[in-house]
PDB file of C-alpha atoms in Angstrom:
ATOM      1  CA  MET A   1      24.773 -15.108  34.820  1.00 53.00           C
ATOM      2  CA  LYS A   2      26.928 -12.395  36.380  1.00 59.00           C
ATOM      3  CA  GLU A   3      26.758 -10.370  33.169  1.00 63.00           C
ATOM      4  CA  GLU A   4      22.942 -10.599  33.139  1.00 70.00           C
ATOM      5  CA  ASN A   5      22.755  -9.408  36.762  1.00 77.00           C
ATOM      6  CA  GLY A   6      25.061  -6.502  35.921  1.00 80.00           C
ATOM      7  CA  ALA A   7      22.880  -5.509  32.971  1.00 84.00           C
ATOM      8  CA  ARG A   8      19.758  -5.781  35.122  1.00 89.00           C
ATOM      9  CA  GLU A   9      21.282  -3.565  37.808  1.00 91.00           C
ATOM     10  CA  GLU A  10      22.472  -1.053  35.213  1.00 91.00           C
ATOM     11  CA  PHE A  11      19.036  -0.953  33.578  1.00 93.00           C
ATOM     12  CA  THR A  12      17.273  -0.597  36.930  1.00 93.00           C
ATOM     13  CA  ALA A  13      19.518   2.309  37.899  1.00 93.00           C
ATOM     14  CA  LEU A  14      18.925   3.926  34.514  1.00 93.00           C
ATOM     15  CA  VAL A  15      15.135   3.677  34.812  1.00 94.00           C
ATOM     16  CA  GLN A  16      15.176   4.928  38.394  1.00 95.00           C
ATOM     17  CA  ALA A  17      17.308   7.908  37.412  1.00 94.00           C
ATOM     18  CA  HIS A  18      14.985   8.909  34.574  1.00 94.00           C
ATOM     19  CA  SER A  19      11.555   7.688  35.694  1.00 94.00           C
ATOM     20  CA  ARG A  20      10.292  11.181  36.580  1.00 94.00           C
ATOM     21  CA  ALA A  21      11.351  12.552  33.193  1.00 93.00           C
ATOM     22  CA  MET A  22       9.702   9.566  31.499  1.00 95.00           C
ATOM     23  CA  TYR A  23       6.469  10.184  33.392  1.00 95.00           C
ATOM     24  CA  ARG A  24       6.476  13.911  32.610  1.00 94.00           C
ATOM     25  CA  ALA A  25       7.061  13.214  28.922  1.00 93.00           C
ATOM     26  CA  ALA A  26       4.215  10.681  28.823  1.00 94.00           C
ATOM     27  CA  ARG A  27       1.920  13.003  30.787  1.00 93.00           C
ATOM     28  CA  SER A  28       2.665  15.787  28.304  1.00 91.00           C
ATOM     29  CA  VAL A  29       1.215  13.610  25.558  1.00 91.00           C
ATOM     30  CA  LEU A  30      -1.601  11.963  27.504  1.00 91.00           C
ATOM     31  CA  ASP A  31      -4.444  13.554  29.436  1.00 86.00           C
ATOM     32  CA  ARG A  32      -4.660  11.196  32.409  1.00 89.00           C
ATOM     33  CA  ASP A  33      -2.142  10.183  35.052  1.00 90.00           C
ATOM     34  CA  ALA A  34      -3.093   6.514  34.760  1.00 92.00           C
ATOM     35  CA  ASP A  35      -2.495   6.544  31.005  1.00 93.00           C
ATOM     36  CA  ALA A  36       0.909   8.164  31.511  1.00 93.00           C
ATOM     37  CA  GLU A  37       1.800   5.471  34.034  1.00 95.00           C
ATOM     38  CA  ASP A  38       0.735   2.793  31.543  1.00 94.00           C
ATOM     39  CA  ALA A  39       2.868   4.379  28.821  1.00 95.00           C
ATOM     40  CA  VAL A  40       5.896   4.477  31.124  1.00 96.00           C
ATOM     41  CA  GLY A  41       5.362   0.841  32.093  1.00 95.00           C
ATOM     42  CA  GLU A  42       5.164  -0.178  28.460  1.00 95.00           C
ATOM     43  CA  ALA A  43       8.262   1.893  27.686  1.00 96.00           C
ATOM     44  CA  VAL A  44      10.229   0.206  30.466  1.00 95.00           C
ATOM     45  CA  LEU A  45       9.284  -3.217  29.125  1.00 95.00           C
ATOM     46  CA  LEU A  46      10.248  -2.294  25.548  1.00 95.00           C
ATOM     47  CA  ALA A  47      13.471  -0.670  26.734  1.00 95.00           C
ATOM     48  CA  TRP A  48      14.423  -3.756  28.763  1.00 94.00           C
ATOM     49  CA  ARG A  49      13.955  -5.957  25.719  1.00 94.00           C
ATOM     50  CA  ALA A  50      16.084  -3.625  23.591  1.00 93.00           C
ATOM     51  CA  PHE A  51      18.665  -2.790  26.287  1.00 93.00           C
ATOM     52  CA  PRO A  52      21.297  -5.266  25.053  1.00 90.00           C
ATOM     53  CA  LYS A  53      21.272  -3.461  21.682  1.00 89.00           C
ATOM     54  CA  LEU A  54      21.934  -0.028  23.222  1.00 88.00           C
ATOM     55  CA  ARG A  55      25.478   0.770  22.114  1.00 87.00           C
ATOM     56  CA  ARG A  56      25.978   4.231  23.551  1.00 88.00           C
ATOM     57  CA  ARG A  57      25.112   4.190  27.244  1.00 84.00           C
ATOM     58  CA  GLU A  58      25.606   7.983  27.431  1.00 87.00           C
ATOM     59  CA  ALA A  59      22.582   8.347  25.127  1.00 88.00           C
ATOM     60  CA  ALA A  60      20.379   6.233  27.395  1.00 91.00           C
ATOM     61  CA  ARG A  61      18.351   9.170  28.708  1.00 92.00           C
ATOM     62  CA  THR A  62      17.222  10.378  25.287  1.00 93.00           C
ATOM     63  CA  TRP A  63      16.736   6.750  24.207  1.00 94.00           C
ATOM     64  CA  LEU A  64      14.385   6.105  27.143  1.00 95.00           C
ATOM     65  CA  LEU A  65      12.482   9.331  26.553  1.00 95.00           C
ATOM     66  CA  LYS A  66      12.051   8.545  22.861  1.00 95.00           C
ATOM     67  CA  ILE A  67      10.624   5.122  23.694  1.00 96.00           C
ATOM     68  CA  THR A  68       8.332   6.703  26.299  1.00 96.00           C
ATOM     69  CA  VAL A  69       7.031   9.376  23.925  1.00 94.00           C
ATOM     70  CA  ASN A  70       6.403   6.751  21.245  1.00 94.00           C
ATOM     71  CA  CYS A  71       4.524   4.551  23.723  1.00 95.00           C
ATOM     72  CA  ALA A  72       2.443   7.526  24.853  1.00 94.00           C
ATOM     73  CA  HIS A  73       1.544   8.368  21.247  1.00 93.00           C
ATOM     74  CA  ASP A  74       0.659   4.711  20.588  1.00 92.00           C
ATOM     75  CA  LEU A  75      -1.532   4.593  23.674  1.00 91.00           C
ATOM     76  CA  ARG A  76      -3.260   7.802  22.611  1.00 88.00           C
ATOM     77  CA  ARG A  77      -4.015   6.353  19.182  1.00 88.00           C
ATOM     78  CA  ARG A  78      -5.363   3.105  20.642  1.00 86.00           C
ATOM     79  CA  ALA A  79      -7.467   4.686  23.378  1.00 75.00           C
ATOM     80  CA  ARG A  80     -11.121   5.340  22.846  1.00 63.00           C
ATOM     81  CA  PRO A  81     -12.076   8.820  23.936  1.00 59.00           C
ATOM     82  CA  THR A  82     -13.835   8.622  27.292  1.00 58.00           C
ATOM     83  CA  VAL A  83     -14.294  11.220  29.982  1.00 54.00           C
ATOM     84  CA  SER A  84     -15.100  10.425  33.580  1.00 55.00           C
ATOM     85  CA  LEU A  85     -17.387  12.665  35.599  1.00 50.00           C
ATOM     86  CA  GLU A  86     -14.444  13.733  37.760  1.00 56.00           C
ATOM     87  CA  GLU A  87     -12.444  14.750  34.685  1.00 55.00           C
ATOM     88  CA  ALA A  88     -15.400  16.648  33.250  1.00 49.00           C
ATOM     89  CA  ALA A  89     -15.754  18.566  36.504  1.00 47.00           C
ATOM     90  CA  ALA A  90     -12.005  19.262  36.593  1.00 51.00           C
ATOM     91  CA  ALA A  91     -12.137  20.547  33.021  1.00 49.00           C
ATOM     92  CA  ALA A  92     -14.206  23.517  34.159  1.00 45.00           C
ATOM     93  CA  ALA A  93     -11.952  26.564  34.161  1.00 44.00           C
ATOM     94  CA  PRO A  94     -10.411  27.114  37.598  1.00 46.00           C
ATOM     95  CA  ALA A  95     -10.214  30.565  39.104  1.00 46.00           C
ATOM     96  CA  PRO A  96      -7.057  32.422  38.007  1.00 45.00           C
ATOM     97  CA  GLU A  97      -5.654  32.597  41.529  1.00 47.00           C
ATOM     98  CA  GLU A  98      -5.757  28.796  41.735  1.00 48.00           C
ATOM     99  CA  LEU A  99      -3.617  28.235  38.641  1.00 55.00           C
ATOM    100  CA  GLY A 100      -0.020  27.149  39.049  1.00 76.00           C
ATOM    101  CA  LEU A 101       2.583  27.069  36.329  1.00 81.00           C
ATOM    102  CA  TRP A 102       2.137  23.340  35.653  1.00 83.00           C
ATOM    103  CA  GLU A 103      -1.587  23.848  35.164  1.00 86.00           C
ATOM    104  CA  LEU A 104      -0.809  26.523  32.577  1.00 87.00           C
ATOM    105  CA  VAL A 105       1.669  24.209  30.855  1.00 89.00           C
ATOM    106  CA  GLU A 106      -1.038  21.535  30.742  1.00 88.00           C
ATOM    107  CA  ARG A 107      -3.286  23.978  28.876  1.00 90.00           C
ATOM    108  CA  LEU A 108      -0.779  24.318  26.029  1.00 92.00           C
ATOM    109  CA  PRO A 109      -1.423  22.416  22.795  1.00 93.00           C
ATOM    110  CA  ARG A 110       0.088  18.920  23.000  1.00 90.00           C
ATOM    111  CA  ASP A 111       3.039  19.588  20.662  1.00 91.00           C
ATOM    112  CA  GLN A 112       4.040  22.739  22.561  1.00 93.00           C
ATOM    113  CA  ARG A 113       3.387  21.168  25.971  1.00 92.00           C
ATOM    114  CA  LEU A 114       5.735  18.292  25.168  1.00 92.00           C
ATOM    115  CA  VAL A 115       8.708  20.450  24.126  1.00 94.00           C
ATOM    116  CA  VAL A 116       8.173  22.893  27.014  1.00 93.00           C
ATOM    117  CA  THR A 117       8.120  19.974  29.448  1.00 91.00           C
ATOM    118  CA  LEU A 118      11.202  18.312  27.980  1.00 91.00           C
ATOM    119  CA  TYR A 119      13.108  21.614  27.902  1.00 91.00           C
ATOM    120  CA  TYR A 120      12.194  23.225  31.224  1.00 89.00           C
ATOM    121  CA  TYR A 121      11.314  20.281  33.446  1.00 87.00           C
ATOM    122  CA  ASP A 122      13.753  17.684  32.085  1.00 87.00           C
ATOM    123  CA  GLY A 123      16.565  19.911  30.855  1.00 89.00           C
ATOM    124  CA  LEU A 124      16.883  18.479  27.356  1.00 91.00           C
ATOM    125  CA  THR A 125      18.629  20.526  24.705  1.00 92.00           C
ATOM    126  CA  VAL A 126      16.962  21.340  21.395  1.00 94.00           C
ATOM    127  CA  ALA A 127      19.160  18.699  19.729  1.00 93.00           C
ATOM    128  CA  GLU A 128      18.151  16.056  22.292  1.00 92.00           C
ATOM    129  CA  MET A 129      14.470  16.938  21.914  1.00 92.00           C
ATOM    130  CA  ALA A 130      14.770  16.692  18.136  1.00 93.00           C
ATOM    131  CA  GLN A 131      16.228  13.214  18.570  1.00 92.00           C
ATOM    132  CA  VAL A 132      13.578  12.115  21.088  1.00 91.00           C
ATOM    133  CA  LEU A 133      10.698  13.431  18.987  1.00 91.00           C
ATOM    134  CA  SER A 134      12.170  12.513  15.580  1.00 92.00           C
ATOM    135  CA  LEU A 135      11.719  16.094  14.419  1.00 93.00           C
ATOM    136  CA  PRO A 136      14.015  18.661  12.804  1.00 96.00           C
ATOM    137  CA  GLN A 137      15.639  21.033  15.284  1.00 95.00           C
ATOM    138  CA  GLY A 138      13.917  23.982  13.612  1.00 95.00           C
ATOM    139  CA  THR A 139      10.517  22.457  14.319  1.00 96.00           C
ATOM    140  CA  VAL A 140      11.452  21.904  17.954  1.00 95.00           C
ATOM    141  CA  LYS A 141      12.664  25.508  18.241  1.00 96.00           C
ATOM    142  CA  SER A 142       9.481  26.918  16.732  1.00 96.00           C
ATOM    143  CA  ARG A 143       7.240  24.776  18.977  1.00 95.00           C
ATOM    144  CA  LEU A 144       9.250  25.848  22.011  1.00 95.00           C
ATOM    145  CA  SER A 145       9.031  29.494  20.962  1.00 95.00           C
ATOM    146  CA  ARG A 146       5.258  29.277  20.394  1.00 96.00           C
ATOM    147  CA  GLY A 147       4.829  27.500  23.720  1.00 94.00           C
ATOM    148  CA  ARG A 148       6.781  30.199  25.553  1.00 93.00           C
ATOM    149  CA  GLU A 149       4.749  32.936  23.879  1.00 93.00           C
ATOM    150  CA  ARG A 150       1.483  31.228  24.716  1.00 94.00           C
ATOM    151  CA  LEU A 151       2.587  30.769  28.349  1.00 90.00           C
ATOM    152  CA  ARG A 152       3.487  34.488  28.490  1.00 89.00           C
ATOM    153  CA  ALA A 153       0.044  35.360  27.148  1.00 90.00           C
ATOM    154  CA  MET A 154      -1.663  33.111  29.711  1.00 88.00           C
ATOM    155  CA  LEU A 155       0.417  34.631  32.501  1.00 85.00           C
ATOM    156  CA  ARG A 156      -0.544  38.126  31.294  1.00 85.00           C
ATOM    157  CA  GLU A 157      -4.215  37.109  31.323  1.00 84.00           C
ATOM    158  CA  GLU A 158      -3.798  35.876  34.880  1.00 77.00           C
ATOM    159  CA  GLY A 159      -2.156  39.185  35.854  1.00 74.00           C
ATOM    160  CA  VAL A 160       1.093  37.476  36.832  1.00 70.00           C
ATOM    161  CA  TYR A 161       3.294  38.725  33.995  1.00 64.00           C
ATOM    162  CA  ASP A 162       3.327  42.373  32.904  1.00 60.00           C
ATOM    163  CA  LEU A 163       6.029  42.474  30.208  1.00 52.00           C
TER     164      LEU A 163
END
């Protein structure tokens, strides 16, 4: 019983430490906050069930993010495309002066948005991202490079970046 309580406390601390990164990763894949929250909830449940099998506790962060990204992709595949009136209104292009960096990141293609988010917001290395996304490191590097270039172009269009 003591061992189970220790595992529960360890898992709870792990999820609390990485919940923001999990949410950001899910939100990078999914278009709605509620869907990202659902994906994180599903990931936590799956991770809890698999937690006893996790051998390397130092790899727990990338393990959690991989589960979260997979859950987000699964949710995206299962979801029927629907758009609420509020979302349709929000999809109208905002004025350039109203755009923040996160809004520009959200405008990136999904594959680029995910690696940019994991790299800049969550601090993952290229190797960690490759592991989380089950992709070769070269693919991760090229997506990150294309995402950076596209962000630069958007910032130039907005008059924020002159290089």
